[in-house]
mmCIF file of C-alpha atoms in Angstrom:
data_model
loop_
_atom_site.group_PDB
_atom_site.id
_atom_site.type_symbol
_atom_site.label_atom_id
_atom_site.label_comp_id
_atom_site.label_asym_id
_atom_site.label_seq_id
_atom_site.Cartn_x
_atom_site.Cartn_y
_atom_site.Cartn_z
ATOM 1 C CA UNK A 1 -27.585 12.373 -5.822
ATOM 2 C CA UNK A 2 -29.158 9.103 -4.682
ATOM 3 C CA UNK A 3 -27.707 5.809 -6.482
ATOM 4 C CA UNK A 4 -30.130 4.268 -8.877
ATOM 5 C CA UNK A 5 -32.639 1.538 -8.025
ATOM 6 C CA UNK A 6 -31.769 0.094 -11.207
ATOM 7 C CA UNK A 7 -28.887 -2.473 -10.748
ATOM 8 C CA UNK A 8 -27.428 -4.197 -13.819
ATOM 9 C CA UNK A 9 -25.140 -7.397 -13.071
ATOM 10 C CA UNK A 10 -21.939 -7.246 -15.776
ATOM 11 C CA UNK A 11 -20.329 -11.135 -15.200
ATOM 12 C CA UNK A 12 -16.984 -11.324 -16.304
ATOM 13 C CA UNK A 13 -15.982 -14.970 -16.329
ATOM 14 C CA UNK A 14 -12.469 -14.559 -16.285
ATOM 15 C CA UNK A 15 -9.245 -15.347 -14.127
ATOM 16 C CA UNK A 16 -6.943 -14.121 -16.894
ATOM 17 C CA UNK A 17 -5.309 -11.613 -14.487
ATOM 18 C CA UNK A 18 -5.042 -14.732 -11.310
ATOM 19 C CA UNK A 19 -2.716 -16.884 -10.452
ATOM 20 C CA UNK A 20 -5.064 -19.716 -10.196
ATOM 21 C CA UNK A 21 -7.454 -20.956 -12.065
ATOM 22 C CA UNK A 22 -11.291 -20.819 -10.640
ATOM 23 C CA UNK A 23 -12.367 -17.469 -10.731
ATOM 24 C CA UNK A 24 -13.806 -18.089 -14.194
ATOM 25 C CA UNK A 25 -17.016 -19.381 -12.086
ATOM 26 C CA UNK A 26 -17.316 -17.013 -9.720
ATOM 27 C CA UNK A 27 -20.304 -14.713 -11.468
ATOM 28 C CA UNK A 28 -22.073 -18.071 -11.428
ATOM 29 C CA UNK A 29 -21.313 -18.989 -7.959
ATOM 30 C CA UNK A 30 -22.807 -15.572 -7.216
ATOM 31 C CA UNK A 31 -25.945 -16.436 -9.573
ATOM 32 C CA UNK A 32 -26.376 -19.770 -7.570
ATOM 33 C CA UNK A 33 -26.325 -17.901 -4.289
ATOM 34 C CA UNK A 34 -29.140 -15.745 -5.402
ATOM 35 C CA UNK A 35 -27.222 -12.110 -5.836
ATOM 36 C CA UNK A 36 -30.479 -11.133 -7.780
ATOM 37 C CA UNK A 37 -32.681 -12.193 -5.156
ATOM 38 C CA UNK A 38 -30.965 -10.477 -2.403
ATOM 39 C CA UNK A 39 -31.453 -7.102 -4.388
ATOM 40 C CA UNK A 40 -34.438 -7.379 -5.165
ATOM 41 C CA UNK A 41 -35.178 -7.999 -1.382
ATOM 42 C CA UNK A 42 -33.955 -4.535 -1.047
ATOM 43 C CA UNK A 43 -36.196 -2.808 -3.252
ATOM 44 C CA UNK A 44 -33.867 -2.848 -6.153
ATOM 45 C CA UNK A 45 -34.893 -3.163 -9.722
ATOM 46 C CA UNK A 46 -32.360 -6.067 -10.953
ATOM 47 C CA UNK A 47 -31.339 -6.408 -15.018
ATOM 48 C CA UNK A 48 -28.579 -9.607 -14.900
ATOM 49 C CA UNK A 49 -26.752 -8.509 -18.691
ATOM 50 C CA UNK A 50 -25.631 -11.912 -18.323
ATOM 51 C CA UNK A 51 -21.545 -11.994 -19.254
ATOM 52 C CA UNK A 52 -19.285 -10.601 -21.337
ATOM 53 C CA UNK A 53 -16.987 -12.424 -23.651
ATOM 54 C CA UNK A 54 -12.889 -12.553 -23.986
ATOM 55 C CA UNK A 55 -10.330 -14.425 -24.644
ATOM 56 C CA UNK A 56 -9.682 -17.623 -22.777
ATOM 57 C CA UNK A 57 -7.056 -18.210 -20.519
ATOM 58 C CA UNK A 58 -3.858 -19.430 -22.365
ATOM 59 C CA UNK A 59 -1.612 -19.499 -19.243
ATOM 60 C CA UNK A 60 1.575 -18.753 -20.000
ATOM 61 C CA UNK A 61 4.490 -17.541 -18.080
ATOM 62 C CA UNK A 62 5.043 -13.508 -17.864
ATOM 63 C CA UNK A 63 6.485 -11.522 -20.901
ATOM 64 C CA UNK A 64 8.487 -8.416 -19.423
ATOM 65 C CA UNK A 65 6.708 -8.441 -16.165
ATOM 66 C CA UNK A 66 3.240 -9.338 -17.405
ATOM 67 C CA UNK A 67 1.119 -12.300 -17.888
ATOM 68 C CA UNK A 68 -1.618 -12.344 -20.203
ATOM 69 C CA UNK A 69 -1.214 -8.884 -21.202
ATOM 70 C CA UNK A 70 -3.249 -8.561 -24.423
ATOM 71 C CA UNK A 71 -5.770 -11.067 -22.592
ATOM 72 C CA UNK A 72 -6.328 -8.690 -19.787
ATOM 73 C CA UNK A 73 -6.112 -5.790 -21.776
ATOM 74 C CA UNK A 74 -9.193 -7.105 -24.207
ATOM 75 C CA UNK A 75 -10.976 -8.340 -21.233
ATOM 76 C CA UNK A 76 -10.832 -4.828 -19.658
ATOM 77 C CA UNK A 77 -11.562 -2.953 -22.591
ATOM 78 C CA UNK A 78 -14.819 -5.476 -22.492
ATOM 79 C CA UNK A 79 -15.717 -4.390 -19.078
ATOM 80 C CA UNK A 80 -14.885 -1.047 -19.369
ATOM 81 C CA UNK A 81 -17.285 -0.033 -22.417
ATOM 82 C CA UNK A 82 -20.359 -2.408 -20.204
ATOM 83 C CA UNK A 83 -19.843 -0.641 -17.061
ATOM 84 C CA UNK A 84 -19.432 2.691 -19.282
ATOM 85 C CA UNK A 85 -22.962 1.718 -21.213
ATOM 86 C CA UNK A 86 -24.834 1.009 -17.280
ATOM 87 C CA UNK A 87 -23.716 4.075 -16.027
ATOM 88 C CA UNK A 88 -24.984 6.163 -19.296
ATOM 89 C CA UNK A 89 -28.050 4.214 -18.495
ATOM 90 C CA UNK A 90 -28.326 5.870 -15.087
ATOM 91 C CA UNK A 91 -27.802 2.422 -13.604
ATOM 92 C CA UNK A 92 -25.939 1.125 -10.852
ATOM 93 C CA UNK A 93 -23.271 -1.398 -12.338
ATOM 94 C CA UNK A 94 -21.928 -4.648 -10.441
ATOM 95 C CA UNK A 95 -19.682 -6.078 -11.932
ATOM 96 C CA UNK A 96 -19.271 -10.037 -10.828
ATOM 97 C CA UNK A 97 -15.865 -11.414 -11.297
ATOM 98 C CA UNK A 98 -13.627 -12.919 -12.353
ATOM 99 C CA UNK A 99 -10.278 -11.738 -11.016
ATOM 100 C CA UNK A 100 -9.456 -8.192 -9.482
ATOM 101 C CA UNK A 101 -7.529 -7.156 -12.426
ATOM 102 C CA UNK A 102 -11.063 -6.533 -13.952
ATOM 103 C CA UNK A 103 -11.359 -3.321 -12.092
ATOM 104 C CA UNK A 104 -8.741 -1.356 -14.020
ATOM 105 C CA UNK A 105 -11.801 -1.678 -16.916
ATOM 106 C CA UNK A 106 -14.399 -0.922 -14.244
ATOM 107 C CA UNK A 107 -12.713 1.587 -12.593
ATOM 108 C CA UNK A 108 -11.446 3.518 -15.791
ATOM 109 C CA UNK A 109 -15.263 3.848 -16.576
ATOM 110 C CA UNK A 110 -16.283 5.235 -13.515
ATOM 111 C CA UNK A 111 -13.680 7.513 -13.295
ATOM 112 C CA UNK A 112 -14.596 8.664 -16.629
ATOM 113 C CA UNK A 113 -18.080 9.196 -15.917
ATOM 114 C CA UNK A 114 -17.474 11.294 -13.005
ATOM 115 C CA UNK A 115 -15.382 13.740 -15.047
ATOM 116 C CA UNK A 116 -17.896 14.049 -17.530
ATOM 117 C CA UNK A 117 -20.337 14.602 -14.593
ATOM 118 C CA UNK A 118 -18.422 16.780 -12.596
ATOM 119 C CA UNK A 119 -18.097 14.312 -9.843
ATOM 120 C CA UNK A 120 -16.115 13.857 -6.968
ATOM 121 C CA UNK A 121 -15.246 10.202 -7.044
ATOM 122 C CA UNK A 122 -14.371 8.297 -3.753
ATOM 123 C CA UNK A 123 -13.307 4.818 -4.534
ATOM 124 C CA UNK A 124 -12.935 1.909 -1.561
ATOM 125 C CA UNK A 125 -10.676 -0.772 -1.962
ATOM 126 C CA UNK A 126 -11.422 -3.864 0.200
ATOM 127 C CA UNK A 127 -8.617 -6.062 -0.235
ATOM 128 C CA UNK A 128 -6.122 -8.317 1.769
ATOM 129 C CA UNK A 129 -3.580 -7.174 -1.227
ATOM 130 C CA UNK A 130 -2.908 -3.538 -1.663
ATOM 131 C CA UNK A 131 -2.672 -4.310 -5.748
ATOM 132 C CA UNK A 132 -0.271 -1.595 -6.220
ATOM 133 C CA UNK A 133 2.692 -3.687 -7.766
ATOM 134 C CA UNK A 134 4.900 -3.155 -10.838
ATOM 135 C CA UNK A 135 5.946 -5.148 -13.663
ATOM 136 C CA UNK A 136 9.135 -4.275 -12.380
ATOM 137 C CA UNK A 137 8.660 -5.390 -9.051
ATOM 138 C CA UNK A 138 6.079 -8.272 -9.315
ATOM 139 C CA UNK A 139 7.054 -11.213 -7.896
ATOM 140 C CA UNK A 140 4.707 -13.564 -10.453
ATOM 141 C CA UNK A 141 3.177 -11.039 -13.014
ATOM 142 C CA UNK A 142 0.143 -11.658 -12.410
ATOM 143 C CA UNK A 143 -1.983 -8.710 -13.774
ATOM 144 C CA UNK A 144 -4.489 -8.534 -10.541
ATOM 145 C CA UNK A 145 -1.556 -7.757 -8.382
ATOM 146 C CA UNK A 146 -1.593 -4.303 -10.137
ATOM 147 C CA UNK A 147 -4.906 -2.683 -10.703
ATOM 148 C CA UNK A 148 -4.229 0.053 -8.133
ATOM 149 C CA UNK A 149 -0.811 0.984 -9.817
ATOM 150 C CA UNK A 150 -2.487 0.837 -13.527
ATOM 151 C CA UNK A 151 -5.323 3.064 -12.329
ATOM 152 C CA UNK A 152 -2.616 5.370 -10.640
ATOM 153 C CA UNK A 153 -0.544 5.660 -14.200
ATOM 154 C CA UNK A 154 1.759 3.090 -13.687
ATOM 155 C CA UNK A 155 1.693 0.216 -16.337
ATOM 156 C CA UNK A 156 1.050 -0.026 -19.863
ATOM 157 C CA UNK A 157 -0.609 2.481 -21.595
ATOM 158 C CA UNK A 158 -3.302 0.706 -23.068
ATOM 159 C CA UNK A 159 -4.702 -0.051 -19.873
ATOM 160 C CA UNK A 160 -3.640 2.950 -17.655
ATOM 161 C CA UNK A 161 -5.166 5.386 -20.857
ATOM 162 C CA UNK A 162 -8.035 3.103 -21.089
ATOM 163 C CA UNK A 163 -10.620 6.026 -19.732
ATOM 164 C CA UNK A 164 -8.973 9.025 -21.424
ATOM 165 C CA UNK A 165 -5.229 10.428 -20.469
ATOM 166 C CA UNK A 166 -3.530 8.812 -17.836
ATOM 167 C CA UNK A 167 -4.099 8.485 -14.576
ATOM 168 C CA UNK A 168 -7.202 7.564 -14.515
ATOM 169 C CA UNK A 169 -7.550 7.746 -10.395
ATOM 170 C CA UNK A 170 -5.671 10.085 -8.283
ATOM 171 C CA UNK A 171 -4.041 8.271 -5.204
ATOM 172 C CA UNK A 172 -6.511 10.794 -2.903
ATOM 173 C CA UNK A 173 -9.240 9.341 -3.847
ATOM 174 C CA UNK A 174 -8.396 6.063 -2.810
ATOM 175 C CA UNK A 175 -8.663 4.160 0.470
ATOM 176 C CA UNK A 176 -7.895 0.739 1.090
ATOM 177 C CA UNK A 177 -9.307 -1.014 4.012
ATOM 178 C CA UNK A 178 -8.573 -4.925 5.266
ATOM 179 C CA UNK A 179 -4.653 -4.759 3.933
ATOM 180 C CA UNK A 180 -2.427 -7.798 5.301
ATOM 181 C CA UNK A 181 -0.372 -9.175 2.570
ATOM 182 C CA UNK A 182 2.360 -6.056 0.680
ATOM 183 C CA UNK A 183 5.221 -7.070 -1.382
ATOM 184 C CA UNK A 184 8.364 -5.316 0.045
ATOM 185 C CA UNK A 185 8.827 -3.056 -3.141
ATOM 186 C CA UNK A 186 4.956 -2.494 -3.530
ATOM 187 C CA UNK A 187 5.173 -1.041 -0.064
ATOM 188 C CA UNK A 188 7.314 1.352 -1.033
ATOM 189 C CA UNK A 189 5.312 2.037 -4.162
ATOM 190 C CA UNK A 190 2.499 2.489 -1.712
ATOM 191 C CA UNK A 191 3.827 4.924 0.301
ATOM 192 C CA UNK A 192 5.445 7.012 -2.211
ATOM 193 C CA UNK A 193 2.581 7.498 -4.235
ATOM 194 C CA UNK A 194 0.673 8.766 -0.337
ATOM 195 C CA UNK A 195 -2.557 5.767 -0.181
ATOM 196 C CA UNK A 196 -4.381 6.285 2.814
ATOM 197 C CA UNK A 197 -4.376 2.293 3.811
ATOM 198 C CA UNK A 198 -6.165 1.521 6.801
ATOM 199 C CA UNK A 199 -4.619 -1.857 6.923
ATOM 200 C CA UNK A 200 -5.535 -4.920 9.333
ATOM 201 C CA UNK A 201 -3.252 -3.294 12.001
ATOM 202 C CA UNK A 202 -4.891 -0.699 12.250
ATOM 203 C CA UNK A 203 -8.423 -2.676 12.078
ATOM 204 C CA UNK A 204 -6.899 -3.974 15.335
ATOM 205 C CA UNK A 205 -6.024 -0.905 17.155
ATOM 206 C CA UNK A 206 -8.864 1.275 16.508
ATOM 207 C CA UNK A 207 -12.015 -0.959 15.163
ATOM 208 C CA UNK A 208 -13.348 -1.068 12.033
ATOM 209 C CA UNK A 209 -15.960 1.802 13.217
ATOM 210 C CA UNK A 210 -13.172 4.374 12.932
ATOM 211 C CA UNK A 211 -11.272 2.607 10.010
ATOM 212 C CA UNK A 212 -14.925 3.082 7.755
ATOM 213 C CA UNK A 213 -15.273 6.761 9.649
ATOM 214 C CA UNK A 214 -12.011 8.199 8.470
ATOM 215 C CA UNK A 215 -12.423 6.414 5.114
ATOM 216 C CA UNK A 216 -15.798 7.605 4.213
ATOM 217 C CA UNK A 217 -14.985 11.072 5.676
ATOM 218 C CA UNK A 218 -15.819 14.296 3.131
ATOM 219 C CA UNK A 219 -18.187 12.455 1.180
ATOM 220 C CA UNK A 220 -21.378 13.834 0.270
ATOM 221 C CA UNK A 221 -23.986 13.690 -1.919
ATOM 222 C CA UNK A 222 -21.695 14.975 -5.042
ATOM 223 C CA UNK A 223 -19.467 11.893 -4.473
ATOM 224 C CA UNK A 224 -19.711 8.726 -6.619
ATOM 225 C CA UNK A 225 -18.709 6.182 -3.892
ATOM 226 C CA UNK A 226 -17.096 3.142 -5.983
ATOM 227 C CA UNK A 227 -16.656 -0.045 -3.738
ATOM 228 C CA UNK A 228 -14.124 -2.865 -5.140
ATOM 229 C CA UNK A 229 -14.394 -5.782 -2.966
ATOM 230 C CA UNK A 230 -12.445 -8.740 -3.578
ATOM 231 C CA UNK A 231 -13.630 -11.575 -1.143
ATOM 232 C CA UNK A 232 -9.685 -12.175 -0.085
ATOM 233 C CA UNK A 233 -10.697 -9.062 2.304
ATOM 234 C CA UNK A 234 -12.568 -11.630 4.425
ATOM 235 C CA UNK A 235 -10.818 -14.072 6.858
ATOM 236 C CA UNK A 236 -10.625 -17.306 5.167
ATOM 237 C CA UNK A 237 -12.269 -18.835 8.510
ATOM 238 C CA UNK A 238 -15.616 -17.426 6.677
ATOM 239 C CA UNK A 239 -14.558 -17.181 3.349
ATOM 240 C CA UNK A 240 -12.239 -19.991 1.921
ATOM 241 C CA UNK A 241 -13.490 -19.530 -1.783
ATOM 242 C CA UNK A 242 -10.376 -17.113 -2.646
ATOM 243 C CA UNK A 243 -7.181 -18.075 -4.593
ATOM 244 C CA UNK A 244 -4.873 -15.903 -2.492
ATOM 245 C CA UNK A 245 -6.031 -16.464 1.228
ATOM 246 C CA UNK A 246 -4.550 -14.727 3.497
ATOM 247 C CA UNK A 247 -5.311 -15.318 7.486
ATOM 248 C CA UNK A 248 -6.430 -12.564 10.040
ATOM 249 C CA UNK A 249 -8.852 -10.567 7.533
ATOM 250 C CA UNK A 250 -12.131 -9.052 8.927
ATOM 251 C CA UNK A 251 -14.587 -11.114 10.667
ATOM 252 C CA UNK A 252 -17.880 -11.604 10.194
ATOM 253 C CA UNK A 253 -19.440 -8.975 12.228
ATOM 254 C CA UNK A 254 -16.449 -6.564 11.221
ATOM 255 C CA UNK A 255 -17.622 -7.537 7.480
ATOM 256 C CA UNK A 256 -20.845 -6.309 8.175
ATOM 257 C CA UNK A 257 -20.324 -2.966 9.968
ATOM 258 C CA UNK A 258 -18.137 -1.802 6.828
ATOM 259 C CA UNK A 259 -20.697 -2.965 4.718
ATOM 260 C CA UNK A 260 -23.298 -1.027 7.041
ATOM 261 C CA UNK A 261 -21.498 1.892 6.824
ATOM 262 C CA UNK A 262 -21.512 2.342 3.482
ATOM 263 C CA UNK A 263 -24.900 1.524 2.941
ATOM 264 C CA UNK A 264 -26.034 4.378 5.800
ATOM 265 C CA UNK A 265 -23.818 6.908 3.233
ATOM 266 C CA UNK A 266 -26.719 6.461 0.422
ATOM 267 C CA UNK A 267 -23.944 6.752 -1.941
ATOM 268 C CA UNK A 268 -23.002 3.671 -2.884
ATOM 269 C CA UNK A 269 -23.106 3.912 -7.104
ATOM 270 C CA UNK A 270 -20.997 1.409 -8.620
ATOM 271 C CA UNK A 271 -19.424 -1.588 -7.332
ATOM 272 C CA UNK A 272 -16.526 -4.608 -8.254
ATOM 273 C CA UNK A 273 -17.113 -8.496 -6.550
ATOM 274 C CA UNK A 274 -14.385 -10.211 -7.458
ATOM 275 C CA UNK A 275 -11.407 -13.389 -6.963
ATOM 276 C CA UNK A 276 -14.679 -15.758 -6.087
ATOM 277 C CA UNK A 277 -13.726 -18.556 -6.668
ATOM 278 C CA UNK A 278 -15.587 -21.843 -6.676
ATOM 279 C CA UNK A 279 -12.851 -24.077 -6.978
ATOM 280 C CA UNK A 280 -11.694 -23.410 -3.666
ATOM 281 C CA UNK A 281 -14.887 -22.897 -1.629
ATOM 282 C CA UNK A 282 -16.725 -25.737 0.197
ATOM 283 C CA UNK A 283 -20.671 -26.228 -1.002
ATOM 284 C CA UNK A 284 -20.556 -22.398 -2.550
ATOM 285 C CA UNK A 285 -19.911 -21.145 1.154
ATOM 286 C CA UNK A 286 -18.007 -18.254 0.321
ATOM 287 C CA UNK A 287 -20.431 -16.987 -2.189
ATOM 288 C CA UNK A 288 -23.254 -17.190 0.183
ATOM 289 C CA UNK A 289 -21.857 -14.773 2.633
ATOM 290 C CA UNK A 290 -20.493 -12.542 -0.076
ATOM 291 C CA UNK A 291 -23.843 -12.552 -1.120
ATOM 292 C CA UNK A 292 -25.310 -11.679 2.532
ATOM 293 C CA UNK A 293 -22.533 -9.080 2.749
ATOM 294 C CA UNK A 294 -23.725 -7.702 -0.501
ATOM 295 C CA UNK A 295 -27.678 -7.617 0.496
ATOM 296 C CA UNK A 296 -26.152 -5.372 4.005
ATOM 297 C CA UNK A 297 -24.238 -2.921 0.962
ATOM 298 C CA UNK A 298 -27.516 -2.087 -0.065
ATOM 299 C CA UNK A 299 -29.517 -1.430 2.676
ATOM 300 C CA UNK A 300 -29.774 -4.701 4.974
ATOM 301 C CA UNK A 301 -28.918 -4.109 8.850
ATOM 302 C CA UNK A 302 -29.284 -5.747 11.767
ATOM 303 C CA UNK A 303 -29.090 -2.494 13.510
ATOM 304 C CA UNK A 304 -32.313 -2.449 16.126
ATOM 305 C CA UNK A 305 -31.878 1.227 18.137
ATOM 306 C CA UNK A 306 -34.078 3.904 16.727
#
């Protein structure tokens, strides 16, 4: 099944799930870099739904493990039922963020509509965090340190039962690409629940040819390929705009073979841009090339050879 060439933009102006403040702007820093244009380039039929609306940020200290919880949890319920309502609409949702805790919401949607389509669902995480902690093991409780884990069954129930019974993602379907930065006791979460987490080490050893091979191996066209990409996944040599840098990420032209190689699948159906955030980024740089990166998602390549 070929995505849609209808793409509807969700914003979510959020950082309710962060650890910093900023992220808030980042569907507008996305706007300002001309996301719509950039589709549109590619052929694609653009509706911008404008944003959603939540609670605002009351940033407060954690409360058993959690910060923000009924925030997040009304913000995701938010995103959940728009990305729900695109994908009913045979549209292909992207969701701009706001912070990467918004993809429990997204996620739980997807993986909801692929059950009721009878769906394989393959779901790519490109991160610098694997997101898989705990309130029992997070070291801040912030909420988008956890999506993975919530999505997996482990956290609250109103957000881990937000698409139906808990889990809402199996661990198999799941692999993470660009991973640098693990808590100690989310590593061990990590391997115990069996990710396949082709982290920057391996990035190094092998190339990011075979990292995307093995991780977009066994799709086909009955696979809904979800990509979450939160712009920490980039070094912040090209992409500063992020409230949890972390050095050594992708490069450039590593950024844009991943982005290649999903875009030669055809499958790409749904997808998360999050942890923008303006407040950090120098003259909207970081959006820019999210933006480009974006544009090479859909079909852009610098590939010449017949």
């Amino acid at each position: 099944m070929n995505p849609s060439p209808v793409v509807q933009l969700i914003g979510a102006p959020t950082d309710i799930g962060a650890g910093d403040r900023g992220a808030s702007m980042g569907p507008e820093a996305l706007r300002v870099a001309g996301i719509d244009r950039a589709l549109r380039a590619q052929g694609l039929t653009v509706i911008d739904t404008g944003n959603l609306v939540g609670p605002h940020n009351p940033w407060q200290p954690p409360v058993q493990g959690y910060r923000h919880l009924p925030e997040v949890i009304a913000w995701n319920t938010a995103v959940h039922q728009a990305v729900g309502d695109a994908l009913r609409a045979d549209a292909l949702p992207i969701l701009l963020g706001g912070d990467h805790s918004l993809a429990i919401g997204s996620l739980s949607a997807v993986a909801q509509h692929c059950r009721a389509q009878g769906r394989k669902l393959r779901v790519l995480w490109l991160d610098a965090h694997a997101d898989f902690n705990t309130h029992t093991v997070t070291p801040t409780g912030n909420i988008h340190g956890m999506p993975v884990a919530c999505l997996c069954g482990n956290g609250p129930l109103e957000l881990t039962a937000l698409g139906g019974p808990a889990p809402q993602l199996q661990p198999s379907c799941i692999r993470q690409i660009g991973i640098r930065s693990v808590d100690p006791e989310e590593k061990r979460l990590v391997h115990q629940a069996g990710l396949d987490v082709f982290d920057m080490r391996y990035i190094d050893e092998y190339g990011m040819r075979d990292a995307m091979r093995r991780a977009l191996d066994g799709v086909d066209g009955d696979t809904h390929l979800h990509v979450s990409f939160d712009v920490d996944f980039l070094d912040p040599d090209i992409a500063p705009g992020v409230g949890t840098t972390v050095a050594g990420g992708p490069t450039y032209r590593e950024a844009q073979l991943c982005m290649e190689m999903i875009a030669d699948t055809g499958l790409l159906a749904s997808l998360d841009v999050v942890e923008l955030n303006p407040a950090f980024d120098v003259r909207n740089r970081t959006a820019e090339v999210a933006v480009d990166l974006i544009e090479s998602l859909f079909g852009k390549s610098t590939l010449m050879r017949k």
